[in-house]
Amino acid sequence: MTHDCDHGLSCGCHNPTAEALFKMFVQKSSAPSATKAAPKAAKPVTSPKPFMLIHDNGGKGVIRTVAEGDGDATVEALVIFDDKIHFTGTLKDAKANAASLAQNNPDAPALQTIALKNGQCVVPGLIEPHVHITTSPLMLDWENYSPFGDTALGEAGPSDDPSAEMEAQNLRPDYCLAKLKDALKADVAKLKADPNKKGWWLLGDGVDTSLMSDFPDHAKGKTLLDCIDKNFLDPIDDQTPMLLVAASEHTAYVNTPALKIIWETYKDKLTAEYQTEENFLNKSSGVLQEMDQVVPALEAVHKEQLEYLKKNLPDNLIRMLKVAQKRGVTLVYDAAMQDRFVGPIHEYLETYRNEQPDWPSPRIGMAHLVNKIGDIPTDFSFAKPTRPSADDPYQLGSLNFYYGSLKIVSDGSNQGLTGYQIKPYCCAPKEYGLYNFPVDKTDSHNGTPEKAPPEIIELVKTAWGKKWPLMLHANGERAINYALEAYEEAAKVNGDISAESLRNRIEHCSLLTDKRLDRIKDAHIHPSYLIGHVGYWGWTFRNYIFEELAEDQLDRCKSSQNRKILFSLHSDCAVSPLGPLRMMEQAVTRKMEGSPDARVLNENECITSAEALAAATYNAAWQCHAEHLVGSLEPSKLADLDTRKNLSSE
C-alpha cells in the first residue's frame, strides 16, 4: 500500500470519501476573496447581554478557571458583564466589582446572582481542536453502521433525528458481522417499501471491522480490508444497489447491482481495461480502495438521491454544531478546510444565525489544507494567519470563522492499516501503510528512517518561512519520524521565526518512544492526541493490530505532561464521537472499552482530571490560537457560559 499520491482526495486521511461528496456538491462554488467575501448579513437582534455574579456558595460548588493552563486553579466568584468575564477572585471583591459596574453603567440589566449548589461546577467552555465540519454532516442522511451507538446495530435508537448517531459516545453492544447483515436486510426492505425512493441505493457509513466482536475469529480467513465484499452483500439483496463506506473513509464495499450501474456509468472508460461487463464483474471483488475506485461509485448513485443529500447538507451542519453545543463545546476547529468549501458553509451559518439570533453556535476556527507548496495561500483573503477577534462573530476572519494554521496530511489511520509504520502491522495483510509524499521504493522499512522525503521537508520549510503555524497529520511511527525531521530542518533554515511563536502541532501522533517525546519537547512541537485510540480501539490495537507496541507507545499523555509538553485531546469527528468530557474520561482512565474485563492500557500514562480539563480547554485554545479569548475563565476573556440549565438565581 506504500504510495506517493497526487495529493488530491486520495491522500491518506481526512475523510476523503466524504470530501469527494462535498466537492461534488459545491464544485461550482468559488472561494471568497479579499474583495468579494460572502455576503454580509444584517446584524441580528439578540437578547440583552448578561450581567451576572456566580460564586461557589462557601465551597458547595467549584469555579475551576484553568487560569494560565492550571487545571487546579479555582476562585470563589466571577463577574460576567457585556459577554465577557470582568472579574475573578473572592466573593467580597466580586460584589464590590459588580456594584461598581452597575453604578457606572446605568443601562446595564439587573445583576443576576447565582450560588452554586452541592456538586455543581463552572469550567471554561470545552474545545474540539480537530474535527471535520465539511465532511461529518454529509453522512448524517446515510444509514449508520458505525460501532458507536446506544443500542445494538439494527435496534431502534432513542430518536429518529439523524444527529442522534453523533450523540452516541459508547461502543455498541455485540457489534459484529452478523448484526451488520441483519441491519442491512431490514434497511433494504424499508428502502424498497418506499415508493418515493425507487432506484435509490442503500447508502451506509461508519463500518469498522476492527471493532467487530467476531473479528478476526469468525472472519473465515478474511482480513480487516476485505472481510466485507460482494459475496457478503449479494445474498442480502441482489437487486438493490448497496454502497457501504468504512469508518476510515478509504475503503468502500458494493454489491453486484452497484457494480453493474458503475459499469453502465463508466462503460467507455472501463472497457479498455476489462473489455466486457462479465470480466468487470468477475474481477471486481466489491471492495473499493481509495478515491480512484470510490469516486466512480459515488458518482453512479441515483441522481435524485444525491440531490436529496445536497439539499439536507445545511441542516445537517447545524445539527452537528448543536450536538457540539450540547457537549459543552464553544469552539470547534476544522482540521482540513479547503477554499471551495468556505463560502457555502459561511452562507449556511449566516442564514441560520439570522433566523435564530439567540442560538449560541460554537465558534469556528479552521486549518487550511495544503498538499504542496503551491497550495499555501497568497492571494486569498486569508493570506496570513488570523489572530481572531470577537467584534463581529459571523464575518470571515473573525473568531467565529478564522484560519489559524495550515494542515498537511502525511499518512493514514492505524485502525485502517494506512498509518505509515517502520515495521509492518501485526495483523494480515502485513502492510506498512500509506505515505502521501514520494518515498524511496528500495527502502527496507526496517529501523529508523534516515531521511524524510524532500517534498514534505520543503513544504514545511516554505510554510514556516511564511509564518504559517502547521498541523501535520502523522499516525504511524515512520510518519512521526518524518514529521519531526521536517520540523527540525525547517527550524534550521528559518532561524528568525521561532518555533514557539508558531505553535506547530503533530495530529494524532499515535506511537511515541521516549526519544520521540524528547525530540518533540526540544523542537517545541505540541501534539494533539486522538484519545479514542485508547478508549475505543485500544483493545484491538493491543491484541491484534500493534500488540505490545500499543502498550508501550500509544497516546502517551502522562509522559507528555511530565515533560511539560502542551498537548490537547481531540475526536477527529466523525472518526470518533464529539465530546471533550468523554475524551477526558478516556485520558484519565485509559480503559480499553472493547476489552471484556475493561482492562487499562498502560496505567502509567493516565493523567489527572485537572490535567485532562486543561487539555480540553486552555491547551486546546492555545493550539487553536484563541487562548487570549477562550479556554480559561480570566478577566477580559469571552464568557462562553451556559447558565440556562441547572443553575438558578438567589
XYZ file of C-alpha atoms in Angstrom:
650
model
C 0.000 0.000 0.000
C 3.038 2.289 0.097
C 2.468 5.075 -2.402
C 3.020 8.665 -3.251
C -0.305 10.035 -4.398
C -1.325 13.076 -6.399
C -2.140 14.920 -3.168
C -5.772 15.059 -4.142
C -8.621 13.449 -2.273
C -6.784 10.130 -2.286
C -4.427 11.369 0.415
C -4.085 9.102 3.417
C -6.706 10.605 5.714
C -9.135 13.483 6.445
C -12.259 11.542 5.344
C -11.543 11.555 1.598
C -14.793 9.797 0.656
C -16.956 12.418 2.311
C -14.759 15.179 0.921
C -15.310 13.780 -2.565
C -19.055 14.071 -1.978
C -18.715 17.592 -0.622
C -16.664 18.529 -3.656
C -19.403 17.154 -5.936
C -21.981 19.281 -4.135
C -20.106 22.595 -4.163
C -17.885 22.214 -7.228
C -19.453 25.291 -8.857
C -18.834 27.444 -5.787
C -15.869 29.786 -5.694
C -13.875 30.794 -2.661
C -14.494 34.262 -1.263
C -11.671 36.740 -1.765
C -10.486 39.868 -0.046
C -12.577 41.957 -2.414
C -15.538 39.624 -2.764
C -16.334 37.953 0.526
C -19.508 36.073 1.361
C -22.489 38.446 1.689
C -22.640 40.256 4.969
C -25.814 39.620 6.897
C -27.801 42.267 8.717
C -26.892 42.392 12.362
C -29.430 40.196 14.195
C -31.396 41.423 17.169
C -30.330 39.418 20.214
C -31.318 39.101 23.835
C -29.864 41.542 26.396
C -26.294 40.728 27.374
C -25.939 39.174 30.821
C -24.804 40.894 33.998
C -24.064 38.067 36.366
C -22.204 37.141 39.544
C -21.530 33.437 40.145
C -19.999 32.209 43.410
C -19.093 28.861 44.940
C -21.547 29.260 47.837
C -18.994 28.726 50.554
C -17.373 25.763 48.863
C -20.539 23.853 47.976
C -19.705 24.324 44.316
C -16.456 24.881 42.426
C -15.387 27.529 39.920
C -12.433 25.998 38.097
C -10.843 28.731 35.994
C -7.922 26.808 34.426
C -6.091 30.145 34.615
C -2.847 30.097 32.612
C -3.448 26.405 31.895
C -3.628 25.246 35.522
C -6.498 22.747 35.757
C -6.478 23.017 39.562
C -6.917 26.814 39.651
C -10.131 27.933 41.386
C -11.750 31.153 42.609
C -14.650 31.962 44.921
C -16.545 34.107 42.430
C -16.617 35.664 38.994
C -18.494 38.554 37.401
C -19.779 38.489 33.810
C -20.589 41.759 32.050
C -21.146 42.552 28.379
C -20.492 38.917 27.340
C -17.052 38.961 28.936
C -15.534 37.863 32.212
C -14.991 41.098 34.085
C -13.611 39.844 37.398
C -12.480 36.669 39.183
C -11.480 36.408 42.827
C -13.063 36.486 46.269
C -16.814 36.840 46.730
C -16.334 40.085 48.651
C -14.331 41.671 45.863
C -16.709 40.298 43.236
C -19.670 42.017 44.908
C -17.744 45.281 45.006
C -16.823 44.919 41.346
C -20.440 44.251 40.364
C -21.656 47.253 42.359
C -19.136 49.484 40.603
C -20.212 48.203 37.191
C -23.873 48.853 37.990
C -23.088 52.399 39.147
C -21.018 53.243 36.076
C -23.393 51.605 33.576
C -26.929 52.851 34.266
C -28.312 50.962 31.235
C -26.990 47.621 32.461
C -29.577 44.918 33.206
C -30.256 43.938 36.803
C -27.491 41.864 38.370
C -28.260 38.134 38.454
C -26.513 36.355 41.336
C -26.060 32.571 41.175
C -24.933 30.472 44.132
C -23.676 27.054 43.095
C -25.311 24.046 44.716
C -23.599 20.945 46.070
C -21.621 19.251 43.316
C -22.072 21.998 40.747
C -19.020 23.186 38.860
C -18.260 26.010 36.461
C -15.494 25.359 33.934
C -14.376 27.107 30.745
C -16.150 26.255 27.519
C -14.780 22.993 26.120
C -12.905 22.945 22.819
C -12.685 20.390 19.995
C -9.322 21.226 18.391
C -9.596 18.736 15.497
C -12.940 17.961 13.817
C -14.306 17.962 10.258
C -17.322 20.199 9.739
C -17.159 19.853 5.955
C -17.394 16.072 5.865
C -19.059 14.813 9.039
C -22.521 16.325 8.300
C -22.658 14.709 4.854
C -23.112 11.216 6.232
C -25.945 12.011 8.632
C -28.511 11.014 5.996
C -26.796 7.679 5.351
C -27.650 4.591 7.357
C -25.403 4.419 10.395
C -23.449 1.160 10.672
C -20.747 2.531 12.954
C -19.549 0.874 16.181
C -20.850 3.862 18.165
C -24.408 3.764 19.431
C -26.617 3.477 22.474
C -28.253 0.306 21.105
C -27.082 -2.781 19.265
C -26.760 -2.403 15.498
C -30.179 -2.726 13.895
C -32.165 -1.966 17.044
C -34.251 1.187 17.311
C -32.368 4.129 18.733
C -33.655 6.803 21.098
C -34.543 9.189 18.264
C -35.277 9.343 14.544
C -33.211 12.529 14.332
C -30.155 11.692 12.189
C -27.953 13.687 14.555
C -28.685 11.074 17.238
C -25.856 8.985 15.823
C -23.437 11.828 16.607
C -24.714 11.947 20.167
C -23.790 8.318 20.852
C -20.494 8.106 22.743
C -20.294 4.411 23.615
C -19.356 1.272 21.713
C -22.393 -0.682 20.580
C -23.042 -3.952 22.412
C -22.083 -7.010 20.345
C -21.054 -5.082 17.249
C -20.373 -7.847 14.715
C -20.727 -9.053 11.120
C -23.907 -10.969 11.941
C -25.580 -7.832 13.344
C -24.455 -5.886 10.266
C -26.059 -8.443 7.989
C -29.368 -8.298 9.881
C -29.367 -4.482 9.868
C -28.705 -4.405 6.121
C -31.613 -6.771 5.430
C -34.001 -4.614 7.466
C -32.830 -1.359 5.861
C -33.058 -2.743 2.320
C -36.635 -3.869 2.994
C -37.531 -0.405 4.302
C -35.950 1.292 1.282
C -37.757 -0.970 -1.210
C -41.092 -0.293 0.514
C -40.825 3.471 -0.074
C -42.401 4.311 -3.473
C -40.655 7.707 -3.499
C -37.218 6.093 -3.478
C -37.429 3.817 -6.474
C -33.944 3.176 -7.835
C -32.217 4.612 -4.757
C -29.151 2.906 -3.326
C -28.748 1.696 0.212
C -26.038 4.029 1.469
C -24.308 3.271 4.757
C -21.299 4.674 6.584
C -19.096 4.044 9.578
C -18.467 0.323 9.032
C -15.480 -0.604 11.201
C -14.441 -4.251 11.081
C -11.591 -3.551 13.504
C -14.152 -3.118 16.317
C -16.346 -6.104 15.479
C -16.511 -8.685 18.259
C -16.406 -11.617 15.829
C -13.330 -10.411 14.009
C -10.881 -11.987 13.320
C -12.031 -15.231 14.953
C -15.118 -15.702 12.750
C -13.992 -13.940 9.603
C -13.154 -17.208 7.796
C -9.638 -16.150 6.925
C -10.610 -12.716 5.654
C -8.663 -9.618 6.699
C -9.714 -6.229 8.029
C -9.622 -4.884 4.496
C -11.720 -7.488 2.684
C -13.976 -9.373 5.112
C -16.934 -7.478 3.612
C -17.231 -7.887 -0.176
C -19.840 -8.635 -2.838
C -20.052 -12.251 -1.659
C -21.094 -10.936 1.775
C -23.537 -8.357 0.357
C -25.162 -10.143 -2.608
C -27.092 -12.749 -0.558
C -28.669 -9.896 1.419
C -30.211 -8.419 -1.735
C -29.278 -8.985 -5.380
C -31.427 -6.171 -6.792
C -30.891 -3.090 -4.633
C -27.505 -1.406 -5.133
C -25.537 -1.066 -1.891
C -22.607 1.192 -1.044
C -21.098 0.976 2.438
C -18.225 3.242 3.419
C -15.703 2.095 6.009
C -15.051 4.228 9.077
C -11.588 5.087 7.749
C -13.278 6.552 4.625
C -10.574 4.921 2.478
C -12.474 1.732 1.710
C -15.988 1.153 0.400
C -17.985 -2.015 -0.190
C -20.503 -2.550 -3.008
C -22.682 -5.426 -4.179
C -23.134 -6.720 -7.735
C -26.143 -4.475 -8.582
C -23.997 -1.459 -7.718
C -21.124 -2.793 -9.823
C -23.495 -3.162 -12.795
C -24.534 0.502 -12.510
C -20.889 1.553 -12.199
C -20.164 -0.379 -15.395
C -23.010 1.308 -17.262
C -21.971 4.746 -15.969
C -18.294 4.345 -16.906
C -18.570 1.790 -19.688
C -16.400 3.748 -22.101
C -13.545 4.055 -19.602
C -13.824 0.557 -18.149
C -13.986 -1.252 -21.496
C -10.328 -0.500 -22.180
C -9.291 -2.395 -19.044
C -11.957 -5.099 -18.756
C -13.312 -5.448 -22.334
C -16.694 -6.824 -21.160
C -19.128 -6.357 -18.293
C -18.714 -10.022 -17.422
C -14.951 -9.608 -16.974
C -15.506 -6.480 -14.875
C -17.977 -8.232 -12.567
C -15.795 -11.327 -12.234
C -12.665 -9.371 -11.416
C -14.305 -6.876 -9.062
C -14.472 -8.155 -5.504
C -16.779 -5.377 -4.393
C -14.033 -3.904 -2.188
C -13.129 -0.419 -3.422
C -9.899 1.183 -2.234
C -9.074 4.888 -2.275
C -10.569 7.584 -4.458
C -9.758 6.129 -7.878
C -12.246 3.356 -7.142
C -14.605 5.025 -4.654
C -15.430 8.221 -6.590
C -16.953 6.363 -9.582
C -19.255 4.544 -7.166
C -20.335 7.824 -5.568
C -20.995 9.418 -8.940
C -23.088 6.420 -10.024
C -25.554 6.866 -7.136
C -29.113 7.784 -8.170
C -29.184 11.484 -9.113
C -32.328 12.274 -7.130
C -30.688 10.683 -4.100
C -27.594 12.870 -4.488
C -29.815 15.961 -4.752
C -31.585 14.913 -1.550
C -28.257 14.643 0.269
C -27.139 18.001 -1.093
C -30.371 19.705 -0.005
C -30.017 18.437 3.564
C -26.373 19.441 3.974
C -27.019 22.853 5.605
C -29.429 21.415 8.180
C -27.033 18.575 8.944
C -24.194 21.040 9.564
C -26.397 22.852 12.081
C -27.293 19.503 13.677
C -23.607 18.705 14.125
C -22.901 22.068 15.728
C -25.885 21.646 18.049
C -24.501 18.293 19.200
C -21.202 20.048 19.915
C -23.098 22.708 21.846
C -24.875 20.005 23.895
C -21.481 18.593 24.782
C -20.352 21.955 26.208
C -18.181 22.788 23.190
C -17.817 26.514 22.490
C -15.102 26.311 19.804
C -14.589 23.725 17.067
C -11.520 23.724 14.839
C -11.874 22.202 11.377
C -8.712 20.291 10.573
C -8.811 20.248 6.761
C -10.681 23.205 5.282
C -10.489 23.816 1.545
C -11.133 27.137 -0.166
C -14.108 25.940 -2.195
C -15.985 24.958 0.962
C -15.603 28.246 2.848
C -18.238 30.272 1.032
C -21.098 27.736 1.203
C -20.502 26.893 4.870
C -20.260 30.552 5.827
C -23.515 31.243 3.984
C -25.292 28.363 5.765
C -24.225 29.687 9.149
C -25.115 33.307 8.459
C -28.564 32.331 7.183
C -29.319 30.218 10.233
C -27.952 32.858 12.590
C -30.318 35.438 11.104
C -33.243 33.055 11.572
C -32.210 32.084 15.097
C -30.341 35.112 16.528
C -30.177 33.703 20.068
C -28.606 30.403 19.016
C -25.237 30.187 20.808
C -23.358 28.499 17.965
C -19.925 27.102 18.744
C -17.222 29.343 17.376
C -15.338 28.015 14.360
C -11.626 28.017 13.594
C -10.009 26.330 10.624
C -6.786 24.867 9.317
C -6.259 25.419 5.592
C -5.500 22.093 3.866
C -2.299 22.165 1.790
C -0.624 19.315 -0.084
C 2.091 21.165 -1.988
C 3.908 24.495 -1.894
C 1.530 25.998 -4.459
C -1.389 25.438 -2.057
C -0.029 27.860 0.562
C -2.395 30.867 0.482
C -1.028 34.031 -1.107
C -3.833 35.921 -2.875
C -6.756 34.660 -0.794
C -8.316 36.819 1.906
C -6.582 34.599 4.488
C -3.081 35.069 3.086
C -1.673 35.045 6.580
C -2.741 33.557 9.919
C -5.625 35.422 11.514
C -5.498 36.479 15.130
C -9.188 36.124 15.914
C -11.329 38.964 17.216
C -14.749 38.839 18.824
C -16.015 42.127 17.406
C -18.053 40.647 14.560
C -18.529 36.947 15.253
C -20.011 35.862 11.907
C -17.716 37.605 9.465
C -14.844 35.857 7.712
C -11.596 36.237 9.600
C -13.285 36.764 12.941
C -13.215 34.440 15.928
C -16.130 32.523 14.506
C -14.606 31.782 11.097
C -10.853 32.201 11.072
C -7.846 30.421 9.623
C -5.254 29.839 12.333
C -2.956 27.330 10.655
C -2.179 25.112 7.678
C -2.851 21.369 7.624
C -0.612 18.757 5.973
C -1.705 15.113 5.810
C 1.238 12.731 5.561
C -0.213 9.261 6.205
C -3.463 7.474 7.055
C -5.176 5.816 10.015
C -3.790 2.992 12.117
C -7.112 1.179 12.544
C -7.495 1.337 8.752
C -3.938 -0.048 8.350
C -2.864 3.088 6.481
C -0.720 4.768 9.149
C 2.881 4.663 7.859
C 4.945 2.298 10.012
C 8.587 1.309 10.438
C 7.614 -2.336 10.867
C 4.549 -3.962 9.306
C 1.285 -4.275 11.202
C 0.995 -7.407 13.308
C -2.191 -8.475 11.510
C -2.794 -9.571 7.951
C -2.249 -8.129 5.478
C 1.288 -7.305 6.576
C 1.256 -3.710 5.406
C 3.449 -0.704 6.198
C 0.673 1.768 5.430
C 0.390 4.780 3.135
C 2.537 7.870 2.764
C 1.394 10.833 0.710
C 4.789 12.037 -0.441
C 7.271 10.125 -2.631
C 9.418 7.693 -0.649
C 12.406 5.578 -1.597
C 10.876 2.380 -3.004
C 14.067 0.451 -2.254
C 13.983 1.251 1.474
C 13.650 -1.889 3.581
C 11.438 -0.059 6.135
C 13.434 -1.637 8.957
C 14.798 0.638 11.660
C 14.525 4.396 11.952
C 14.363 6.134 8.548
C 17.417 8.235 7.841
C 15.766 10.858 5.634
C 12.240 12.127 5.136
C 11.082 12.746 1.552
C 12.366 16.112 0.290
C 8.850 17.160 -0.802
C 7.466 17.252 2.738
C 10.607 18.900 4.118
C 10.387 21.673 1.501
C 6.661 22.148 2.104
C 7.188 22.567 5.856
C 10.188 24.871 5.336
C 8.214 27.104 2.969
C 5.126 27.324 5.177
C 7.316 28.086 8.208
C 9.094 30.800 6.235
C 5.725 32.441 5.550
C 4.998 32.335 9.312
C 2.143 29.859 8.970
C 1.560 27.595 12.003
C 1.309 23.959 10.951
C -0.800 20.929 11.868
C 0.986 17.888 10.448
C -1.055 14.679 10.463
C 1.200 11.725 11.350
C -0.153 8.482 12.825
C 2.457 5.793 12.170
C 5.911 5.580 13.716
C 7.652 6.262 10.444
C 5.364 9.188 9.588
C 6.043 10.746 13.011
C 9.790 10.435 12.469
C 9.403 12.163 9.111
C 7.303 14.929 10.712
C 9.943 15.526 13.362
C 12.694 15.707 10.758
C 10.673 18.144 8.632
C 10.079 20.436 11.608
C 13.711 20.244 12.713
C 15.001 21.040 9.218
C 12.539 23.931 8.841
C 13.702 25.429 12.136
C 17.317 25.445 10.923
C 16.605 27.479 7.791
C 14.083 29.819 9.416
C 16.095 30.881 12.426
C 14.424 34.287 12.546
C 10.978 32.689 13.129
C 10.816 30.858 16.430
C 9.038 27.538 16.801
C 7.422 28.874 19.986
C 5.662 31.609 18.004
C 4.134 29.155 15.522
C 2.749 26.548 17.956
C 3.296 23.748 15.430
C 1.353 20.545 16.034
C 1.501 16.855 15.164
C -2.017 15.468 14.781
C -2.818 12.061 16.330
C 0.890 11.430 16.973
C -0.119 7.942 17.995
C 3.078 5.981 18.640
C 5.794 7.633 20.697
C 9.047 6.359 22.154
C 10.912 8.315 24.833
C 13.306 9.511 22.142
C 10.472 10.879 20.000
C 8.934 12.615 23.002
C 12.261 14.259 23.801
C 12.575 15.459 20.207
C 9.015 16.846 20.381
C 9.936 18.723 23.534
C 13.187 20.080 22.103
C 11.519 21.166 18.848
C 8.654 22.950 20.664
C 6.011 20.794 18.952
C 2.584 20.339 20.513
C 0.797 17.029 19.847
C -2.957 16.569 19.744
C -3.996 13.025 20.663
C -6.979 11.162 19.240
C -7.557 9.608 22.653
C -10.308 7.345 21.302
C -7.428 5.234 20.012
C -7.047 4.155 23.647
C -10.672 4.068 24.754
C -12.397 2.710 21.662
C -9.634 0.953 19.702
C -7.169 0.150 22.497
C -8.194 -3.491 22.802
C -7.917 -4.058 19.060
C -4.563 -2.275 18.867
C -3.202 -4.208 21.863
C -4.396 -7.644 20.802
C -4.383 -7.567 17.036
C -3.012 -4.569 15.129
C 0.038 -3.470 17.192
C 0.217 -5.893 20.144
C 2.965 -4.840 22.627
C 3.711 -1.677 20.667
C 0.326 -0.275 21.705
C 1.049 -0.985 25.372
C 4.344 0.872 25.233
C 3.760 3.751 22.829
C 0.091 4.646 22.267
C -1.067 8.179 23.197
C 1.483 8.929 25.915
C -0.346 11.729 27.701
C 1.334 11.477 31.122
C 4.803 11.303 29.617
C 3.955 14.453 27.680
C 2.686 16.121 30.857
C 5.858 15.176 32.744
C 7.969 16.787 30.017
C 5.799 19.943 30.122
C 4.716 19.345 26.530
C 1.465 21.217 25.955
C -0.938 18.705 24.368
C -4.648 18.537 23.598
C -7.267 15.822 23.069
C -9.490 15.553 20.005
C -12.199 13.368 18.477
C -11.402 13.804 14.756
C -15.189 13.672 14.385
C -16.617 11.707 12.681
C -13.768 9.230 13.285
C -14.837 9.111 16.942
C -17.785 10.819 18.666
C -17.862 14.501 19.571
C -17.386 15.281 23.244
C -14.396 16.542 25.254
C -15.768 15.202 28.568
C -15.776 11.713 27.084
C -12.239 12.227 25.808
C -11.154 13.462 29.227
C -12.569 10.275 30.773
C -10.591 8.123 28.341
C -7.377 10.025 29.077
C -7.902 9.715 32.845
C -8.913 6.032 32.980
C -7.342 4.618 29.778
C -9.865 1.765 29.929
C -9.970 -0.315 26.759
C -13.716 -0.320 26.262
C -13.657 -3.253 23.865
C -11.961 -5.401 26.489
C -14.263 -7.974 28.148
C -12.871 -7.037 31.571
C -12.288 -3.301 30.879
C -8.531 -3.578 31.170
C -6.371 -0.449 31.341
C -3.854 0.264 28.593
C -0.587 1.384 30.183
C -1.715 2.778 33.539
C 1.471 4.850 33.738
C 0.059 7.132 31.033
C -3.153 8.003 32.929
C -3.478 11.719 33.666
C -5.414 13.505 36.408
C -8.834 15.058 35.849
C -7.294 18.525 36.249
C -4.692 17.756 33.578
C -7.413 16.418 31.293
C -9.500 19.563 31.840
C -6.557 21.752 30.865
C -6.029 19.647 27.737
C -9.679 20.140 26.720
C -9.801 23.878 27.440
C -6.713 26.091 27.761
C -4.313 23.818 25.864
C -6.759 23.323 23.011
C -7.490 27.067 22.819
C -3.753 27.805 22.785
C -3.163 25.317 19.977
C -6.016 26.946 18.042
C -4.554 30.458 18.542
C -7.542 31.626 20.586
C -6.400 31.398 24.210
C -6.481 35.191 24.535
C -10.279 34.977 24.229
C -11.373 31.479 25.334
C -10.021 28.403 27.115
C -9.972 29.740 30.677
C -12.090 31.899 32.962
C -9.966 35.027 33.278
C -10.774 38.758 33.090
C -11.278 40.159 29.563
C -11.962 36.722 28.064
C -15.282 35.815 26.498
C -17.963 34.457 28.823
C -18.905 31.339 26.865
C -21.020 30.066 29.736
C -24.355 28.253 29.560
C -26.172 29.147 32.762
C -29.639 28.258 31.487
C -29.646 24.735 32.863
C -29.362 23.524 36.450
C -28.466 26.985 37.758
C -30.885 29.341 39.473
C -30.645 32.836 40.855
C -30.545 33.563 44.568
